[in-house]
Amino acid sequence: MSPTVTFADIRLARDLLAAHLPPTPMWSYPALDGVVGAHVLVKHENVQPVGAFKVRGGITLLAGLGAAERARGLVTYSTGNHAQSLAYACREFGASCTVVMPAAANPAKARAVRALGATVVLDGADLAGAHARAEEVAEREGRLLVGPADTPALIAGVGSLYLEVFEARPDLDAVVVPVGSGTGAAAAGIVAAELAPGCRVVGVQSAASPAAHDSWREGTCVTRPDRTAAEGLATGRGFALPQALMRTGLADFHLVSDERIAQARRLLAGHAHTLAEGAGAAALAAVLDRPDEFAGRTVAVICSGGNASPAEIADLAEVAAVG
Ligand SMILES: *Cc1c(COP(=O)(O)O)cnc(C)c1O
């Protein structure tokens, strides 16, 4: 039987996480509601250590490994937040961590991963190339290879975020989830089915990187161009496990432009004193994009990460200067 993730797995993950991460806040901002025309609740995953929700998955994975597996060490491949999440979790549990990043990876991200104590290997023209190198490292050094998308423990761990959302607000009309590989949206669907069956779970991806969206619409994993500036949403293909879970779990899936995401980043900065990276603002962008769908509704938007790039931060400063 192929691996899957259940509501019970997600509850267990929350118990494992309790000793490591406090719940994150979820706030509303009346000035933001005024602009958007809906009652918006911002779930603040940008305040996690490493600045993104993925750390929930990394810690759950490490907590579930036996001592022998931790002693073997781990290896993964990533360009961004997944790498930091796994490096952070390995440090918490005293496990050795190697991250393969594409050769042209953002030097600031490589530095952040090294600062967490992981070994960074720069190799491959893209993520597929880094994946191939990670397989070699796993084989040669006996490390556990951790795929960023098709690993059930990662999905169970990020699901703890939706226990927090739906236990606080079982009355939500909708929750909007930014999607890259789809682990977060897959988990949202599982938890909503149990705790808030009346809530619509809506995915959102950038139109410049629509692989997860198109895979969901077509019912099969497809590859697509991958050009968004929002790194958390940047995937060039669909992933089987999250796609299978999203098939039953999502009510709808939208695409937004990178320009709309930038507008949402500015609104979060100006009206919610929140520094979001592009992916972290995508859920709000989807609400802005469809005023008719969300008008007057109570909607949770997942601010999935705060690791804004230097360009994203500079763009906020320009807006402030113009007024
Ligand atoms: C990874 C990531 C996403 C997308 O999550 P998936 O589980 O891959 O769909 C969204 N936002 C941020 C900040 C991320 O790091």
PDB file of N, CA, C and O in Angstrom, residues 246-306:
ATOM      1  N   MET A 246      -4.729  16.226  -1.871  1.00  0.00           N
ATOM      2  CA  MET A 246      -5.426  17.466  -2.250  1.00  0.00           C
ATOM      3  C   MET A 246      -6.651  17.174  -3.124  1.00  0.00           C
ATOM      4  O   MET A 246      -7.589  17.953  -3.149  1.00  0.00           O
ATOM      5  N   ARG A 247      -6.612  16.054  -3.842  1.00  0.00           N
ATOM      6  CA  ARG A 247      -7.712  15.720  -4.759  1.00  0.00           C
ATOM      7  C   ARG A 247      -9.040  15.684  -4.005  1.00  0.00           C
ATOM      8  O   ARG A 247     -10.040  16.187  -4.486  1.00  0.00           O
ATOM      9  N   THR A 248      -9.043  15.102  -2.810  1.00  0.00           N
ATOM     10  CA  THR A 248     -10.286  15.069  -2.035  1.00  0.00           C
ATOM     11  C   THR A 248     -10.369  16.250  -1.066  1.00  0.00           C
ATOM     12  O   THR A 248     -11.454  16.589  -0.621  1.00  0.00           O
ATOM     13  N   GLY A 249      -9.245  16.864  -0.736  1.00  0.00           N
ATOM     14  CA  GLY A 249      -9.244  17.843   0.353  1.00  0.00           C
ATOM     15  C   GLY A 249      -9.504  19.277  -0.046  1.00  0.00           C
ATOM     16  O   GLY A 249      -9.911  20.092   0.787  1.00  0.00           O
ATOM     17  N   LEU A 250      -9.248  19.635  -1.303  1.00  0.00           N
ATOM     18  CA  LEU A 250      -9.390  21.043  -1.702  1.00  0.00           C
ATOM     19  C   LEU A 250     -10.733  21.288  -2.385  1.00  0.00           C
ATOM     20  O   LEU A 250     -11.146  20.526  -3.253  1.00  0.00           O
ATOM     21  N   ALA A 251     -11.384  22.409  -2.000  1.00  0.00           N
ATOM     22  CA  ALA A 251     -12.621  22.809  -2.672  1.00  0.00           C
ATOM     23  C   ALA A 251     -12.307  23.511  -3.990  1.00  0.00           C
ATOM     24  O   ALA A 251     -13.083  23.438  -4.948  1.00  0.00           O
ATOM     25  N   ASP A 252     -11.157  24.208  -4.030  1.00  0.00           N
ATOM     26  CA  ASP A 252     -10.815  24.963  -5.238  1.00  0.00           C
ATOM     27  C   ASP A 252      -9.323  25.289  -5.195  1.00  0.00           C
ATOM     28  O   ASP A 252      -8.664  25.112  -4.157  1.00  0.00           O
ATOM     29  N   PHE A 253      -8.811  25.766  -6.306  1.00  0.00           N
ATOM     30  CA  PHE A 253      -7.379  26.048  -6.411  1.00  0.00           C
ATOM     31  C   PHE A 253      -7.248  27.223  -7.373  1.00  0.00           C
ATOM     32  O   PHE A 253      -7.751  27.167  -8.492  1.00  0.00           O
ATOM     33  N   HIS A 254      -6.634  28.320  -6.934  1.00  0.00           N
ATOM     34  CA  HIS A 254      -6.535  29.520  -7.765  1.00  0.00           C
ATOM     35  C   HIS A 254      -5.080  29.802  -8.140  1.00  0.00           C
ATOM     36  O   HIS A 254      -4.154  29.394  -7.438  1.00  0.00           O
ATOM     37  N   LEU A 255      -4.934  30.531  -9.234  1.00  0.00           N
ATOM     38  CA  LEU A 255      -3.629  31.086  -9.608  1.00  0.00           C
ATOM     39  C   LEU A 255      -3.678  32.601  -9.428  1.00  0.00           C
ATOM     40  O   LEU A 255      -4.712  33.220  -9.710  1.00  0.00           O
ATOM     41  N   VAL A 256      -2.582  33.183  -8.951  1.00  0.00           N
ATOM     42  CA  VAL A 256      -2.479  34.640  -8.854  1.00  0.00           C
ATOM     43  C   VAL A 256      -1.185  35.092  -9.529  1.00  0.00           C
ATOM     44  O   VAL A 256      -0.235  34.311  -9.659  1.00  0.00           O
ATOM     45  N   SER A 257      -1.146  36.345  -9.931  1.00  0.00           N
ATOM     46  CA  SER A 257       0.065  36.877 -10.565  1.00  0.00           C
ATOM     47  C   SER A 257       1.084  37.250  -9.489  1.00  0.00           C
ATOM     48  O   SER A 257       0.726  37.512  -8.330  1.00  0.00           O
ATOM     49  N   ASP A 258       2.355  37.311  -9.883  1.00  0.00           N
ATOM     50  CA  ASP A 258       3.382  37.776  -8.944  1.00  0.00           C
ATOM     51  C   ASP A 258       3.129  39.237  -8.540  1.00  0.00           C
ATOM     52  O   ASP A 258       3.464  39.643  -7.430  1.00  0.00           O
ATOM     53  N   GLU A 259       2.499  40.017  -9.438  1.00  0.00           N
ATOM     54  CA  GLU A 259       2.186  41.415  -9.092  1.00  0.00           C
ATOM     55  C   GLU A 259       1.159  41.465  -7.961  1.00  0.00           C
ATOM     56  O   GLU A 259       1.251  42.281  -7.047  1.00  0.00           O
ATOM     57  N   ARG A 260       0.162  40.592  -8.031  1.00  0.00           N
ATOM     58  CA  ARG A 260      -0.853  40.551  -6.975  1.00  0.00           C
ATOM     59  C   ARG A 260      -0.209  40.119  -5.652  1.00  0.00           C
ATOM     60  O   ARG A 260      -0.562  40.625  -4.577  1.00  0.00           O
ATOM     61  N   ILE A 261       0.728  39.200  -5.729  1.00  0.00           N
ATOM     62  CA  ILE A 261       1.427  38.758  -4.516  1.00  0.00           C
ATOM     63  C   ILE A 261       2.216  39.930  -3.912  1.00  0.00           C
ATOM     64  O   ILE A 261       2.230  40.129  -2.690  1.00  0.00           O
ATOM     65  N   ALA A 262       2.830  40.734  -4.769  1.00  0.00           N
ATOM     66  CA  ALA A 262       3.582  41.893  -4.266  1.00  0.00           C
ATOM     67  C   ALA A 262       2.645  42.882  -3.581  1.00  0.00           C
ATOM     68  O   ALA A 262       2.967  43.452  -2.529  1.00  0.00           O
ATOM     69  N   GLN A 263       1.459  43.071  -4.151  1.00  0.00           N
ATOM     70  CA  GLN A 263       0.472  43.966  -3.528  1.00  0.00           C
ATOM     71  C   GLN A 263       0.088  43.436  -2.144  1.00  0.00           C
ATOM     72  O   GLN A 263      -0.016  44.208  -1.169  1.00  0.00           O
ATOM     73  N   ALA A 264      -0.092  42.133  -2.039  1.00  0.00           N
ATOM     74  CA  ALA A 264      -0.461  41.537  -0.749  1.00  0.00           C
ATOM     75  C   ALA A 264       0.679  41.670   0.266  1.00  0.00           C
ATOM     76  O   ALA A 264       0.442  41.915   1.454  1.00  0.00           O
ATOM     77  N   ARG A 265       1.910  41.549  -0.188  1.00  0.00           N
ATOM     78  CA  ARG A 265       3.066  41.741   0.714  1.00  0.00           C
ATOM     79  C   ARG A 265       3.042  43.142   1.302  1.00  0.00           C
ATOM     80  O   ARG A 265       3.302  43.346   2.484  1.00  0.00           O
ATOM     81  N   ARG A 266       2.734  44.122   0.431  1.00  0.00           N
ATOM     82  CA  ARG A 266       2.708  45.513   0.898  1.00  0.00           C
ATOM     83  C   ARG A 266       1.572  45.722   1.884  1.00  0.00           C
ATOM     84  O   ARG A 266       1.725  46.429   2.883  1.00  0.00           O
ATOM     85  N   LEU A 267       0.416  45.129   1.618  1.00  0.00           N
ATOM     86  CA  LEU A 267      -0.713  45.271   2.550  1.00  0.00           C
ATOM     87  C   LEU A 267      -0.383  44.661   3.903  1.00  0.00           C
ATOM     88  O   LEU A 267      -0.727  45.222   4.940  1.00  0.00           O
ATOM     89  N   LEU A 268       0.275  43.516   3.905  1.00  0.00           N
ATOM     90  CA  LEU A 268       0.638  42.887   5.185  1.00  0.00           C
ATOM     91  C   LEU A 268       1.626  43.769   5.944  1.00  0.00           C
ATOM     92  O   LEU A 268       1.544  43.888   7.163  1.00  0.00           O
ATOM     93  N   ALA A 269       2.552  44.394   5.211  1.00  0.00           N
ATOM     94  CA  ALA A 269       3.513  45.279   5.879  1.00  0.00           C
ATOM     95  C   ALA A 269       2.804  46.516   6.428  1.00  0.00           C
ATOM     96  O   ALA A 269       3.021  46.923   7.563  1.00  0.00           O
ATOM     97  N   GLY A 270       1.928  47.109   5.633  1.00  0.00           N
ATOM     98  CA  GLY A 270       1.320  48.377   6.011  1.00  0.00           C
ATOM     99  C   GLY A 270       0.144  48.240   6.967  1.00  0.00           C
ATOM    100  O   GLY A 270      -0.112  49.131   7.768  1.00  0.00           O
ATOM    101  N   HIS A 271      -0.596  47.139   6.898  1.00  0.00           N
ATOM    102  CA  HIS A 271      -1.830  46.998   7.670  1.00  0.00           C
ATOM    103  C   HIS A 271      -1.777  45.891   8.716  1.00  0.00           C
ATOM    104  O   HIS A 271      -2.692  45.760   9.517  1.00  0.00           O
ATOM    105  N   ALA A 272      -0.721  45.099   8.696  1.00  0.00           N
ATOM    106  CA  ALA A 272      -0.655  43.984   9.663  1.00  0.00           C
ATOM    107  C   ALA A 272       0.746  43.865  10.264  1.00  0.00           C
ATOM    108  O   ALA A 272       1.094  42.809  10.784  1.00  0.00           O
ATOM    109  N   HIS A 273       1.496  44.948  10.185  1.00  0.00           N
ATOM    110  CA  HIS A 273       2.886  44.984  10.680  1.00  0.00           C
ATOM    111  C   HIS A 273       3.587  43.637  10.541  1.00  0.00           C
ATOM    112  O   HIS A 273       4.172  43.099  11.461  1.00  0.00           O
ATOM    113  N   THR A 274       3.534  43.094   9.316  1.00  0.00           N
ATOM    114  CA  THR A 274       4.053  41.751   9.067  1.00  0.00           C
ATOM    115  C   THR A 274       4.971  41.747   7.853  1.00  0.00           C
ATOM    116  O   THR A 274       4.577  42.197   6.770  1.00  0.00           O
ATOM    117  N   LEU A 275       6.175  41.242   8.064  1.00  0.00           N
ATOM    118  CA  LEU A 275       7.087  41.036   6.940  1.00  0.00           C
ATOM    119  C   LEU A 275       6.863  39.624   6.399  1.00  0.00           C
ATOM    120  O   LEU A 275       7.175  38.644   7.071  1.00  0.00           O
ATOM    121  N   ALA A 276       6.285  39.551   5.214  1.00  0.00           N
ATOM    122  CA  ALA A 276       6.030  38.250   4.580  1.00  0.00           C
ATOM    123  C   ALA A 276       6.923  38.106   3.364  1.00  0.00           C
ATOM    124  O   ALA A 276       7.202  39.081   2.667  1.00  0.00           O
ATOM    125  N   GLU A 277       7.386  36.893   3.100  1.00  0.00           N
ATOM    126  CA  GLU A 277       7.982  36.622   1.797  1.00  0.00           C
ATOM    127  C   GLU A 277       6.836  36.427   0.805  1.00  0.00           C
ATOM    128  O   GLU A 277       5.664  36.334   1.213  1.00  0.00           O
ATOM    129  N   GLY A 278       7.148  36.351  -0.491  1.00  0.00           N
ATOM    130  CA  GLY A 278       6.091  36.259  -1.505  1.00  0.00           C
ATOM    131  C   GLY A 278       5.123  35.120  -1.222  1.00  0.00           C
ATOM    132  O   GLY A 278       3.895  35.314  -1.219  1.00  0.00           O
ATOM    133  N   ALA A 279       5.652  33.932  -0.964  1.00  0.00           N
ATOM    134  CA  ALA A 279       4.771  32.780  -0.721  1.00  0.00           C
ATOM    135  C   ALA A 279       3.877  33.033   0.492  1.00  0.00           C
ATOM    136  O   ALA A 279       2.723  32.602   0.526  1.00  0.00           O
ATOM    137  N   GLY A 280       4.416  33.765   1.473  1.00  0.00           N
ATOM    138  CA  GLY A 280       3.651  34.030   2.685  1.00  0.00           C
ATOM    139  C   GLY A 280       2.508  35.009   2.460  1.00  0.00           C
ATOM    140  O   GLY A 280       1.606  35.106   3.295  1.00  0.00           O
ATOM    141  N   ALA A 281       2.544  35.754   1.358  1.00  0.00           N
ATOM    142  CA  ALA A 281       1.490  36.719   1.041  1.00  0.00           C
ATOM    143  C   ALA A 281       0.523  36.194  -0.014  1.00  0.00           C
ATOM    144  O   ALA A 281      -0.485  36.844  -0.312  1.00  0.00           O
ATOM    145  N   ALA A 282       0.795  35.015  -0.556  1.00  0.00           N
ATOM    146  CA  ALA A 282      -0.010  34.520  -1.689  1.00  0.00           C
ATOM    147  C   ALA A 282      -1.464  34.251  -1.308  1.00  0.00           C
ATOM    148  O   ALA A 282      -2.374  34.465  -2.114  1.00  0.00           O
ATOM    149  N   ALA A 283      -1.698  33.794  -0.070  1.00  0.00           N
ATOM    150  CA  ALA A 283      -3.082  33.504   0.325  1.00  0.00           C
ATOM    151  C   ALA A 283      -3.900  34.788   0.354  1.00  0.00           C
ATOM    152  O   ALA A 283      -5.033  34.831  -0.142  1.00  0.00           O
ATOM    153  N   LEU A 284      -3.314  35.849   0.900  1.00  0.00           N
ATOM    154  CA  LEU A 284      -4.024  37.131   0.888  1.00  0.00           C
ATOM    155  C   LEU A 284      -4.219  37.616  -0.549  1.00  0.00           C
ATOM    156  O   LEU A 284      -5.270  38.173  -0.889  1.00  0.00           O
ATOM    157  N   ALA A 285      -3.225  37.378  -1.393  1.00  0.00           N
ATOM    158  CA  ALA A 285      -3.345  37.772  -2.807  1.00  0.00           C
ATOM    159  C   ALA A 285      -4.555  37.096  -3.458  1.00  0.00           C
ATOM    160  O   ALA A 285      -5.276  37.718  -4.246  1.00  0.00           O
ATOM    161  N   ALA A 286      -4.798  35.838  -3.118  1.00  0.00           N
ATOM    162  CA  ALA A 286      -5.935  35.121  -3.709  1.00  0.00           C
ATOM    163  C   ALA A 286      -7.260  35.743  -3.263  1.00  0.00           C
ATOM    164  O   ALA A 286      -8.214  35.821  -4.044  1.00  0.00           O
ATOM    165  N   VAL A 287      -7.306  36.209  -2.004  1.00  0.00           N
ATOM    166  CA  VAL A 287      -8.533  36.845  -1.508  1.00  0.00           C
ATOM    167  C   VAL A 287      -8.742  38.192  -2.217  1.00  0.00           C
ATOM    168  O   VAL A 287      -9.853  38.535  -2.630  1.00  0.00           O
ATOM    169  N   LEU A 288      -7.638  38.949  -2.410  1.00  0.00           N
ATOM    170  CA  LEU A 288      -7.732  40.241  -3.112  1.00  0.00           C
ATOM    171  C   LEU A 288      -8.191  40.049  -4.556  1.00  0.00           C
ATOM    172  O   LEU A 288      -8.912  40.885  -5.113  1.00  0.00           O
ATOM    173  N   ASP A 289      -7.785  38.934  -5.142  1.00  0.00           N
ATOM    174  CA  ASP A 289      -8.040  38.661  -6.552  1.00  0.00           C
ATOM    175  C   ASP A 289      -9.511  38.334  -6.816  1.00  0.00           C
ATOM    176  O   ASP A 289      -9.976  38.463  -7.938  1.00  0.00           O
ATOM    177  N   ARG A 290     -10.216  37.865  -5.786  1.00  0.00           N
ATOM    178  CA  ARG A 290     -11.575  37.371  -5.996  1.00  0.00           C
ATOM    179  C   ARG A 290     -12.528  37.982  -4.980  1.00  0.00           C
ATOM    180  O   ARG A 290     -13.074  37.297  -4.123  1.00  0.00           O
ATOM    181  N   PRO A 291     -12.728  39.299  -5.063  1.00  0.00           N
ATOM    182  CA  PRO A 291     -13.571  39.959  -4.058  1.00  0.00           C
ATOM    183  C   PRO A 291     -14.968  39.340  -3.975  1.00  0.00           C
ATOM    184  O   PRO A 291     -15.526  39.226  -2.889  1.00  0.00           O
ATOM    185  N   ASP A 292     -15.521  38.901  -5.087  1.00  0.00           N
ATOM    186  CA  ASP A 292     -16.885  38.359  -5.047  1.00  0.00           C
ATOM    187  C   ASP A 292     -16.949  37.045  -4.267  1.00  0.00           C
ATOM    188  O   ASP A 292     -17.911  36.773  -3.566  1.00  0.00           O
ATOM    189  N   GLU A 293     -15.899  36.243  -4.403  1.00  0.00           N
ATOM    190  CA  GLU A 293     -15.897  34.944  -3.730  1.00  0.00           C
ATOM    191  C   GLU A 293     -15.801  35.102  -2.214  1.00  0.00           C
ATOM    192  O   GLU A 293     -16.374  34.302  -1.469  1.00  0.00           O
ATOM    193  N   PHE A 294     -15.048  36.121  -1.760  1.00  0.00           N
ATOM    194  CA  PHE A 294     -14.753  36.195  -0.327  1.00  0.00           C
ATOM    195  C   PHE A 294     -15.484  37.324   0.405  1.00  0.00           C
ATOM    196  O   PHE A 294     -15.397  37.418   1.627  1.00  0.00           O
ATOM    197  N   ALA A 295     -16.209  38.188  -0.308  1.00  0.00           N
ATOM    198  CA  ALA A 295     -16.842  39.359   0.319  1.00  0.00           C
ATOM    199  C   ALA A 295     -17.696  38.950   1.518  1.00  0.00           C
ATOM    200  O   ALA A 295     -18.532  38.053   1.431  1.00  0.00           O
ATOM    201  N   GLY A 296     -17.451  39.615   2.651  1.00  0.00           N
ATOM    202  CA  GLY A 296     -18.264  39.381   3.843  1.00  0.00           C
ATOM    203  C   GLY A 296     -17.991  38.074   4.557  1.00  0.00           C
ATOM    204  O   GLY A 296     -18.612  37.788   5.575  1.00  0.00           O
ATOM    205  N   ARG A 297     -17.075  37.270   4.043  1.00  0.00           N
ATOM    206  CA  ARG A 297     -16.793  35.951   4.652  1.00  0.00           C
ATOM    207  C   ARG A 297     -15.703  36.065   5.719  1.00  0.00           C
ATOM    208  O   ARG A 297     -14.922  37.012   5.727  1.00  0.00           O
ATOM    209  N   THR A 298     -15.643  35.029   6.550  1.00  0.00           N
ATOM    210  CA  THR A 298     -14.550  34.901   7.514  1.00  0.00           C
ATOM    211  C   THR A 298     -13.534  33.926   6.929  1.00  0.00           C
ATOM    212  O   THR A 298     -13.847  32.744   6.708  1.00  0.00           O
ATOM    213  N   VAL A 299     -12.346  34.451   6.649  1.00  0.00           N
ATOM    214  CA  VAL A 299     -11.352  33.689   5.890  1.00  0.00           C
ATOM    215  C   VAL A 299     -10.013  33.690   6.617  1.00  0.00           C
ATOM    216  O   VAL A 299      -9.495  34.756   6.966  1.00  0.00           O
ATOM    217  N   ALA A 300      -9.437  32.519   6.830  1.00  0.00           N
ATOM    218  CA  ALA A 300      -8.067  32.455   7.351  1.00  0.00           C
ATOM    219  C   ALA A 300      -7.097  32.414   6.180  1.00  0.00           C
ATOM    220  O   ALA A 300      -7.288  31.644   5.229  1.00  0.00           O
ATOM    221  N   VAL A 301      -6.073  33.265   6.228  1.00  0.00           N
ATOM    222  CA  VAL A 301      -5.002  33.219   5.225  1.00  0.00           C
ATOM    223  C   VAL A 301      -3.723  32.785   5.941  1.00  0.00           C
ATOM    224  O   VAL A 301      -3.397  33.300   7.007  1.00  0.00           O
ATOM    225  N   ILE A 302      -3.045  31.821   5.350  1.00  0.00           N
ATOM    226  CA  ILE A 302      -1.845  31.297   5.984  1.00  0.00           C
ATOM    227  C   ILE A 302      -0.651  32.132   5.545  1.00  0.00           C
ATOM    228  O   ILE A 302      -0.264  32.103   4.362  1.00  0.00           O
ATOM    229  N   CYS A 303      -0.094  32.889   6.479  1.00  0.00           N
ATOM    230  CA  CYS A 303       1.141  33.627   6.198  1.00  0.00           C
ATOM    231  C   CYS A 303       2.276  32.647   6.483  1.00  0.00           C
ATOM    232  O   CYS A 303       2.792  32.568   7.592  1.00  0.00           O
ATOM    233  N   SER A 304       2.635  31.891   5.444  1.00  0.00           N
ATOM    234  CA  SER A 304       3.444  30.680   5.623  1.00  0.00           C
ATOM    235  C   SER A 304       4.908  30.959   5.917  1.00  0.00           C
ATOM    236  O   SER A 304       5.599  30.092   6.467  1.00  0.00           O
ATOM    237  N   GLY A 305       5.389  32.176   5.576  1.00  0.00           N
ATOM    238  CA  GLY A 305       6.805  32.434   5.809  1.00  0.00           C
ATOM    239  C   GLY A 305       7.165  33.904   5.741  1.00  0.00           C
ATOM    240  O   GLY A 305       6.485  34.710   5.091  1.00  0.00           O
ATOM    241  N   GLY A 306       8.237  34.258   6.428  1.00  0.00           N
ATOM    242  CA  GLY A 306       8.680  35.643   6.495  1.00  0.00           C
ATOM    243  C   GLY A 306      10.083  35.875   5.975  1.00  0.00           C
ATOM    244  O   GLY A 306      10.671  36.933   6.230  1.00  0.00           O
TER     245      GLY A 306
END
